[in-house]
Amino acid sequence: MVSTAIVKDKRYLRHITGEYHPENHHRLEVIYEMLEEEGMKGKFREVAPRIATREELEMVHTSRYVDQIAATYGRDYTMLDPDTSTSAESWEVARLAVGGLLNLVDGVMKGDYKNGFALVRPPGHHAETNRGMGFCIFNNVAVAAKYARQKYSLERILIVDWDLHHGNGTQNAFYEDPHVLYFSTHQFPYYPGSGSIGEVGKGEGTGLTVNVPLPGGQGDDEYVQIFKEILYPIAEEFIPQLVMVSAGFDIYFQDPLGAMDVTPRGFCRMTEIMMEIARKCCQERLVMVLEGGYNLTGLRESVEASLRRLGGMEYRGMKEDGRRKRLTGTNEIIKSVRTVQKKFWKTL
Ligand SMILES: [Zn+2]
């Protein structure tokens, strides 16, 4: 059995943002090219996407906002915020991004394959219930978590967001929800501004938002340490029935938007930790979805590293983890997060 599935579709290239926009169609072009290379071609089960229904979108988004995006159909350019715009087919493409992830979730939940990676755009984690922002139109991962909860009666879903930026939209979608644990590492203070240690959820969702804000400079070892010392114990106590990852590759060491220091080898190790959590808690059910990542070489190599790990294939890239120098201060950050989260998690 092929254990790993991917979602890829040329239609995702038709959300046009312009050559000079970092979130442009070349991002998926380089990933799709990599998938055609020897050693990658034919190694993954390809899952066809579908257009998400209005009902599915409205599990997260207001009907008024869905109408607003529908109204952009056929128009060359509509600005949603200073960074985010639609083109003539974005309404279709954005629904196809959500629907691709939903189909991937279905296969994982039905046991057709163990894990998968939705290689889709536009990304989603900044999208709020009532507005698009930060290159995102619909919140792919948030809709998918609500969908999985409803369709498969899941009580506990873990969303790990390792994108450079804080996933404000995802955090807000589940801020008072006792069923979805949102864990984010991100550069801070930085766009979009949210994601401080003290944001821990509210009401019934208190303790189910875990933010690890980072000053920049964190690389492979630091991310692995943070996942092992904060995420792993919390996940073991939460026992998710499905693990989802908002996989942003803008923490790559040469990304033009960020100041992190992660190499493809680091993404391989980070993916391994996600797989360990899924193995331990939920019969290996793991679904990853592409968020950011704007250095095309880095994106291509890092997605390859993650996919190879997911599929149990050897990763031969970069032997060294490329660290320039050992970074100090990570222990202090971990300690601060644990101090705040200790109230909610016995294991800490
Ligand atoms: Zn990002």
PDB file of C-alpha atoms in Angstrom, residues 44-261:
ATOM      1  CA  PHE A  44       2.652   9.077  -3.756  1.00  0.00           C
ATOM      2  CA  ARG A  45      -1.004   8.427  -4.165  1.00  0.00           C
ATOM      3  CA  GLU A  46      -2.606  11.368  -5.934  1.00  0.00           C
ATOM      4  CA  VAL A  47      -5.908  12.520  -4.529  1.00  0.00           C
ATOM      5  CA  ALA A  48      -8.074  14.636  -6.821  1.00  0.00           C
ATOM      6  CA  PRO A  49      -9.446  17.777  -5.240  1.00  0.00           C
ATOM      7  CA  ARG A  50     -13.015  18.978  -5.399  1.00  0.00           C
ATOM      8  CA  ILE A  51     -14.723  22.321  -4.976  1.00  0.00           C
ATOM      9  CA  ALA A  52     -15.728  22.790  -1.326  1.00  0.00           C
ATOM     10  CA  THR A  53     -19.430  23.454  -0.875  1.00  0.00           C
ATOM     11  CA  ARG A  54     -20.862  26.653   0.517  1.00  0.00           C
ATOM     12  CA  GLU A  55     -22.046  24.726   3.550  1.00  0.00           C
ATOM     13  CA  GLU A  56     -18.489  23.553   4.212  1.00  0.00           C
ATOM     14  CA  LEU A  57     -17.015  27.047   3.851  1.00  0.00           C
ATOM     15  CA  GLU A  58     -19.657  28.377   6.216  1.00  0.00           C
ATOM     16  CA  MET A  59     -18.505  26.055   8.982  1.00  0.00           C
ATOM     17  CA  VAL A  60     -15.842  28.769   9.444  1.00  0.00           C
ATOM     18  CA  HIS A  61     -16.746  31.746   7.258  1.00  0.00           C
ATOM     19  CA  THR A  62     -19.780  34.028   7.298  1.00  0.00           C
ATOM     20  CA  SER A  63     -22.150  33.719   4.358  1.00  0.00           C
ATOM     21  CA  ARG A  64     -21.645  37.407   3.716  1.00  0.00           C
ATOM     22  CA  TYR A  65     -17.899  36.896   3.273  1.00  0.00           C
ATOM     23  CA  VAL A  66     -18.454  33.872   1.024  1.00  0.00           C
ATOM     24  CA  ASP A  67     -20.771  36.072  -1.086  1.00  0.00           C
ATOM     25  CA  GLN A  68     -18.089  38.739  -1.229  1.00  0.00           C
ATOM     26  CA  ILE A  69     -15.549  36.285  -2.667  1.00  0.00           C
ATOM     27  CA  ALA A  70     -18.128  34.766  -5.035  1.00  0.00           C
ATOM     28  CA  ALA A  71     -18.720  38.262  -6.415  1.00  0.00           C
ATOM     29  CA  THR A  72     -15.058  38.486  -7.500  1.00  0.00           C
ATOM     30  CA  TYR A  73     -15.597  35.690 -10.024  1.00  0.00           C
ATOM     31  CA  GLY A  74     -14.692  36.817 -13.541  1.00  0.00           C
ATOM     32  CA  ARG A  75     -13.058  40.049 -12.372  1.00  0.00           C
ATOM     33  CA  ASP A  76      -9.372  40.423 -13.129  1.00  0.00           C
ATOM     34  CA  TYR A  77      -8.471  42.086  -9.876  1.00  0.00           C
ATOM     35  CA  THR A  78     -10.178  42.682  -6.547  1.00  0.00           C
ATOM     36  CA  MET A  79      -8.222  43.871  -3.543  1.00  0.00           C
ATOM     37  CA  LEU A  80      -9.137  42.211  -0.226  1.00  0.00           C
ATOM     38  CA  ASP A  81      -6.403  43.826   1.861  1.00  0.00           C
ATOM     39  CA  PRO A  82      -3.086  45.495   0.973  1.00  0.00           C
ATOM     40  CA  ASP A  83      -1.392  42.067   0.573  1.00  0.00           C
ATOM     41  CA  THR A  84      -4.289  39.988  -0.667  1.00  0.00           C
ATOM     42  CA  SER A  85      -6.197  40.080  -3.923  1.00  0.00           C
ATOM     43  CA  THR A  86      -8.268  37.854  -6.167  1.00  0.00           C
ATOM     44  CA  SER A  87      -8.150  37.247  -9.904  1.00  0.00           C
ATOM     45  CA  ALA A  88     -10.902  36.033 -12.238  1.00  0.00           C
ATOM     46  CA  GLU A  89     -10.768  32.407 -11.089  1.00  0.00           C
ATOM     47  CA  SER A  90      -9.709  32.812  -7.450  1.00  0.00           C
ATOM     48  CA  TRP A  91     -13.206  32.036  -6.180  1.00  0.00           C
ATOM     49  CA  GLU A  92     -12.965  28.606  -7.785  1.00  0.00           C
ATOM     50  CA  VAL A  93      -9.325  28.032  -6.898  1.00  0.00           C
ATOM     51  CA  ALA A  94      -9.808  28.977  -3.238  1.00  0.00           C
ATOM     52  CA  ARG A  95     -12.717  26.554  -2.930  1.00  0.00           C
ATOM     53  CA  LEU A  96     -10.607  23.922  -4.661  1.00  0.00           C
ATOM     54  CA  ALA A  97      -7.856  24.459  -2.065  1.00  0.00           C
ATOM     55  CA  VAL A  98     -10.313  23.792   0.743  1.00  0.00           C
ATOM     56  CA  GLY A  99     -11.897  20.858  -1.103  1.00  0.00           C
ATOM     57  CA  GLY A 100      -8.509  19.304  -1.844  1.00  0.00           C
ATOM     58  CA  LEU A 101      -7.714  19.245   1.836  1.00  0.00           C
ATOM     59  CA  LEU A 102     -11.155  17.844   2.680  1.00  0.00           C
ATOM     60  CA  ASN A 103     -10.671  14.961   0.251  1.00  0.00           C
ATOM     61  CA  LEU A 104      -7.263  14.286   1.762  1.00  0.00           C
ATOM     62  CA  VAL A 105      -8.790  14.195   5.248  1.00  0.00           C
ATOM     63  CA  ASP A 106     -11.434  11.738   4.043  1.00  0.00           C
ATOM     64  CA  GLY A 107      -8.797   9.305   2.777  1.00  0.00           C
ATOM     65  CA  VAL A 108      -6.791   9.477   5.999  1.00  0.00           C
ATOM     66  CA  MET A 109      -9.899   8.987   8.130  1.00  0.00           C
ATOM     67  CA  LYS A 110     -11.053   6.049   6.021  1.00  0.00           C
ATOM     68  CA  GLY A 111      -7.607   4.446   6.195  1.00  0.00           C
ATOM     69  CA  ASP A 112      -6.897   4.576   2.439  1.00  0.00           C
ATOM     70  CA  TYR A 113      -3.426   5.897   3.344  1.00  0.00           C
ATOM     71  CA  LYS A 114      -1.689   6.899   6.571  1.00  0.00           C
ATOM     72  CA  ASN A 115      -0.806  10.487   5.889  1.00  0.00           C
ATOM     73  CA  GLY A 116      -0.868  13.136   3.221  1.00  0.00           C
ATOM     74  CA  PHE A 117       0.180  16.573   2.109  1.00  0.00           C
ATOM     75  CA  ALA A 118      -2.136  19.026   0.339  1.00  0.00           C
ATOM     76  CA  LEU A 119       0.079  21.032  -2.012  1.00  0.00           C
ATOM     77  CA  VAL A 120      -2.438  23.769  -2.615  1.00  0.00           C
ATOM     78  CA  ARG A 121      -2.780  27.541  -2.784  1.00  0.00           C
ATOM     79  CA  PRO A 122      -3.950  30.101  -1.824  1.00  0.00           C
ATOM     80  CA  PRO A 123      -2.812  29.441   1.749  1.00  0.00           C
ATOM     81  CA  GLY A 124      -5.305  29.766   4.576  1.00  0.00           C
ATOM     82  CA  HIS A 125      -4.189  30.330   8.143  1.00  0.00           C
ATOM     83  CA  HIS A 126      -4.599  34.130   8.216  1.00  0.00           C
ATOM     84  CA  ALA A 127      -8.137  34.069   6.812  1.00  0.00           C
ATOM     85  CA  GLU A 128     -10.681  35.171   9.411  1.00  0.00           C
ATOM     86  CA  THR A 129     -14.347  34.235   9.470  1.00  0.00           C
ATOM     87  CA  ASN A 130     -15.307  37.471   7.742  1.00  0.00           C
ATOM     88  CA  ARG A 131     -12.225  38.588   5.811  1.00  0.00           C
ATOM     89  CA  GLY A 132      -9.273  37.467   3.781  1.00  0.00           C
ATOM     90  CA  MET A 133      -5.831  38.738   4.704  1.00  0.00           C
ATOM     91  CA  GLY A 134      -2.127  37.898   4.504  1.00  0.00           C
ATOM     92  CA  PHE A 135      -2.354  36.127   1.096  1.00  0.00           C
ATOM     93  CA  CYS A 136      -5.194  33.909   2.427  1.00  0.00           C
ATOM     94  CA  ILE A 137      -8.789  33.749   1.196  1.00  0.00           C
ATOM     95  CA  PHE A 138     -10.468  30.780   2.915  1.00  0.00           C
ATOM     96  CA  ASN A 139      -8.990  29.119   5.993  1.00  0.00           C
ATOM     97  CA  ASN A 140      -8.236  25.678   4.566  1.00  0.00           C
ATOM     98  CA  VAL A 141      -7.052  24.034   7.784  1.00  0.00           C
ATOM     99  CA  ALA A 142      -9.823  25.504   9.942  1.00  0.00           C
ATOM    100  CA  VAL A 143     -12.569  24.330   7.578  1.00  0.00           C
ATOM    101  CA  ALA A 144     -10.930  20.898   7.412  1.00  0.00           C
ATOM    102  CA  ALA A 145     -10.786  20.569  11.207  1.00  0.00           C
ATOM    103  CA  LYS A 146     -14.469  21.516  11.548  1.00  0.00           C
ATOM    104  CA  TYR A 147     -15.339  19.116   8.728  1.00  0.00           C
ATOM    105  CA  ALA A 148     -13.393  16.235  10.281  1.00  0.00           C
ATOM    106  CA  ARG A 149     -15.000  16.853  13.632  1.00  0.00           C
ATOM    107  CA  GLN A 150     -18.475  16.837  12.187  1.00  0.00           C
ATOM    108  CA  LYS A 151     -18.167  14.064   9.624  1.00  0.00           C
ATOM    109  CA  TYR A 152     -16.165  11.634  11.760  1.00  0.00           C
ATOM    110  CA  SER A 153     -17.454  12.719  15.194  1.00  0.00           C
ATOM    111  CA  LEU A 154     -13.948  13.522  16.404  1.00  0.00           C
ATOM    112  CA  GLU A 155     -13.614  14.982  19.867  1.00  0.00           C
ATOM    113  CA  ARG A 156      -9.974  16.050  19.730  1.00  0.00           C
ATOM    114  CA  ILE A 157      -7.996  17.478  16.815  1.00  0.00           C
ATOM    115  CA  LEU A 158      -4.485  18.920  17.018  1.00  0.00           C
ATOM    116  CA  ILE A 159      -3.422  21.660  14.612  1.00  0.00           C
ATOM    117  CA  VAL A 160       0.308  22.430  14.602  1.00  0.00           C
ATOM    118  CA  ASP A 161       1.221  25.647  12.763  1.00  0.00           C
ATOM    119  CA  TRP A 162       4.944  26.006  12.109  1.00  0.00           C
ATOM    120  CA  ASP A 163       4.618  28.784   9.521  1.00  0.00           C
ATOM    121  CA  LEU A 164       6.797  31.843  10.161  1.00  0.00           C
ATOM    122  CA  HIS A 165       3.656  33.879  10.823  1.00  0.00           C
ATOM    123  CA  HIS A 166       1.071  33.416  13.527  1.00  0.00           C
ATOM    124  CA  GLY A 167      -2.129  31.785  12.231  1.00  0.00           C
ATOM    125  CA  ASN A 168      -4.520  34.374  13.613  1.00  0.00           C
ATOM    126  CA  GLY A 169      -7.467  33.047  11.607  1.00  0.00           C
ATOM    127  CA  THR A 170      -7.022  29.491  12.813  1.00  0.00           C
ATOM    128  CA  GLN A 171      -6.480  30.557  16.414  1.00  0.00           C
ATOM    129  CA  ASN A 172      -9.650  32.655  16.350  1.00  0.00           C
ATOM    130  CA  ALA A 173     -11.730  29.913  14.718  1.00  0.00           C
ATOM    131  CA  PHE A 174     -11.060  27.647  17.709  1.00  0.00           C
ATOM    132  CA  TYR A 175     -10.285  30.096  20.515  1.00  0.00           C
ATOM    133  CA  GLU A 176     -13.283  28.985  22.603  1.00  0.00           C
ATOM    134  CA  ASP A 177     -13.490  25.465  21.203  1.00  0.00           C
ATOM    135  CA  PRO A 178     -12.673  22.629  23.646  1.00  0.00           C
ATOM    136  CA  HIS A 179     -12.158  20.128  20.807  1.00  0.00           C
ATOM    137  CA  VAL A 180      -9.347  21.676  18.795  1.00  0.00           C
ATOM    138  CA  LEU A 181      -5.871  22.311  20.188  1.00  0.00           C
ATOM    139  CA  TYR A 182      -3.989  24.990  18.276  1.00  0.00           C
ATOM    140  CA  PHE A 183      -0.189  25.057  18.677  1.00  0.00           C
ATOM    141  CA  SER A 184       1.863  27.714  16.899  1.00  0.00           C
ATOM    142  CA  THR A 185       5.535  28.662  16.658  1.00  0.00           C
ATOM    143  CA  HIS A 186       6.097  32.011  14.935  1.00  0.00           C
ATOM    144  CA  GLN A 187       8.302  35.063  14.671  1.00  0.00           C
ATOM    145  CA  PHE A 188       7.129  37.688  17.155  1.00  0.00           C
ATOM    146  CA  PRO A 189       6.468  40.562  17.253  1.00  0.00           C
ATOM    147  CA  TYR A 190       5.727  40.371  13.555  1.00  0.00           C
ATOM    148  CA  TYR A 191       2.840  40.130  11.098  1.00  0.00           C
ATOM    149  CA  PRO A 192      -0.061  39.721  11.919  1.00  0.00           C
ATOM    150  CA  GLY A 193       0.665  40.867  15.498  1.00  0.00           C
ATOM    151  CA  SER A 194      -1.163  38.165  17.433  1.00  0.00           C
ATOM    152  CA  GLY A 195       0.312  35.067  19.083  1.00  0.00           C
ATOM    153  CA  SER A 196       1.717  36.191  22.427  1.00  0.00           C
ATOM    154  CA  ILE A 197       2.380  33.614  25.150  1.00  0.00           C
ATOM    155  CA  GLY A 198      -0.609  34.886  27.121  1.00  0.00           C
ATOM    156  CA  GLU A 199      -3.110  34.025  24.358  1.00  0.00           C
ATOM    157  CA  VAL A 200      -4.202  30.635  25.700  1.00  0.00           C
ATOM    158  CA  GLY A 201      -7.832  30.323  24.588  1.00  0.00           C
ATOM    159  CA  LYS A 202     -11.039  31.431  26.242  1.00  0.00           C
ATOM    160  CA  GLY A 203     -14.091  29.911  27.924  1.00  0.00           C
ATOM    161  CA  GLU A 204     -14.276  26.191  27.225  1.00  0.00           C
ATOM    162  CA  GLY A 205     -11.231  26.553  24.981  1.00  0.00           C
ATOM    163  CA  THR A 206      -8.986  27.864  27.749  1.00  0.00           C
ATOM    164  CA  GLY A 207      -5.626  26.094  27.656  1.00  0.00           C
ATOM    165  CA  LEU A 208      -6.188  24.785  24.130  1.00  0.00           C
ATOM    166  CA  THR A 209      -4.229  27.521  22.397  1.00  0.00           C
ATOM    167  CA  VAL A 210      -0.467  27.262  22.798  1.00  0.00           C
ATOM    168  CA  ASN A 211       1.679  30.049  21.398  1.00  0.00           C
ATOM    169  CA  VAL A 212       5.454  29.947  21.183  1.00  0.00           C
ATOM    170  CA  PRO A 213       6.556  33.394  19.984  1.00  0.00           C
ATOM    171  CA  LEU A 214      10.161  33.513  18.782  1.00  0.00           C
ATOM    172  CA  PRO A 215      12.522  36.454  18.227  1.00  0.00           C
ATOM    173  CA  GLY A 216      14.083  35.082  15.013  1.00  0.00           C
ATOM    174  CA  GLY A 217      17.233  33.100  14.339  1.00  0.00           C
ATOM    175  CA  GLN A 218      15.782  29.773  15.482  1.00  0.00           C
ATOM    176  CA  GLY A 219      16.935  26.842  13.382  1.00  0.00           C
ATOM    177  CA  ASP A 220      16.607  23.072  13.121  1.00  0.00           C
ATOM    178  CA  ASP A 221      17.773  22.269  16.629  1.00  0.00           C
ATOM    179  CA  GLU A 222      15.637  24.927  18.279  1.00  0.00           C
ATOM    180  CA  TYR A 223      12.446  23.890  16.485  1.00  0.00           C
ATOM    181  CA  VAL A 224      13.058  20.256  17.335  1.00  0.00           C
ATOM    182  CA  GLN A 225      13.726  21.176  20.964  1.00  0.00           C
ATOM    183  CA  ILE A 226      10.544  23.262  21.189  1.00  0.00           C
ATOM    184  CA  PHE A 227       8.451  20.483  19.676  1.00  0.00           C
ATOM    185  CA  LYS A 228       9.977  17.875  21.982  1.00  0.00           C
ATOM    186  CA  GLU A 229       9.757  19.909  25.173  1.00  0.00           C
ATOM    187  CA  ILE A 230       6.413  21.666  24.730  1.00  0.00           C
ATOM    188  CA  LEU A 231       4.351  20.201  21.889  1.00  0.00           C
ATOM    189  CA  TYR A 232       5.091  16.518  22.410  1.00  0.00           C
ATOM    190  CA  PRO A 233       4.136  16.293  26.101  1.00  0.00           C
ATOM    191  CA  ILE A 234       0.997  18.384  25.577  1.00  0.00           C
ATOM    192  CA  ALA A 235      -0.046  16.243  22.604  1.00  0.00           C
ATOM    193  CA  GLU A 236       0.514  13.067  24.613  1.00  0.00           C
ATOM    194  CA  GLU A 237      -1.827  14.375  27.293  1.00  0.00           C
ATOM    195  CA  PHE A 238      -4.432  15.685  24.814  1.00  0.00           C
ATOM    196  CA  ILE A 239      -4.412  12.499  22.705  1.00  0.00           C
ATOM    197  CA  PRO A 240      -5.582  13.918  19.365  1.00  0.00           C
ATOM    198  CA  GLN A 241      -7.614  11.693  17.050  1.00  0.00           C
ATOM    199  CA  LEU A 242      -6.205  13.506  14.022  1.00  0.00           C
ATOM    200  CA  VAL A 243      -3.055  15.623  13.616  1.00  0.00           C
ATOM    201  CA  MET A 244      -3.066  18.475  11.106  1.00  0.00           C
ATOM    202  CA  VAL A 245      -0.090  20.660  10.219  1.00  0.00           C
ATOM    203  CA  SER A 246      -0.173  24.167   8.770  1.00  0.00           C
ATOM    204  CA  ALA A 247       3.177  23.675   7.082  1.00  0.00           C
ATOM    205  CA  GLY A 248       4.767  27.001   6.222  1.00  0.00           C
ATOM    206  CA  PHE A 249       8.223  26.975   4.699  1.00  0.00           C
ATOM    207  CA  ASP A 250       8.926  30.648   5.307  1.00  0.00           C
ATOM    208  CA  ILE A 251      11.012  29.604   8.330  1.00  0.00           C
ATOM    209  CA  TYR A 252      13.599  28.405   5.762  1.00  0.00           C
ATOM    210  CA  PHE A 253      16.958  30.084   6.419  1.00  0.00           C
ATOM    211  CA  GLN A 254      16.928  32.092   3.201  1.00  0.00           C
ATOM    212  CA  ASP A 255      13.266  33.018   3.035  1.00  0.00           C
ATOM    213  CA  PRO A 256      12.812  36.628   1.932  1.00  0.00           C
ATOM    214  CA  LEU A 257      10.072  37.333   4.468  1.00  0.00           C
ATOM    215  CA  GLY A 258      11.526  35.787   7.606  1.00  0.00           C
ATOM    216  CA  ALA A 259      14.503  35.629   9.916  1.00  0.00           C
ATOM    217  CA  MET A 260      14.471  31.955  10.881  1.00  0.00           C
ATOM    218  CA  ASP A 261      17.227  29.452  10.180  1.00  0.00           C
TER     219      ASP A 261
END
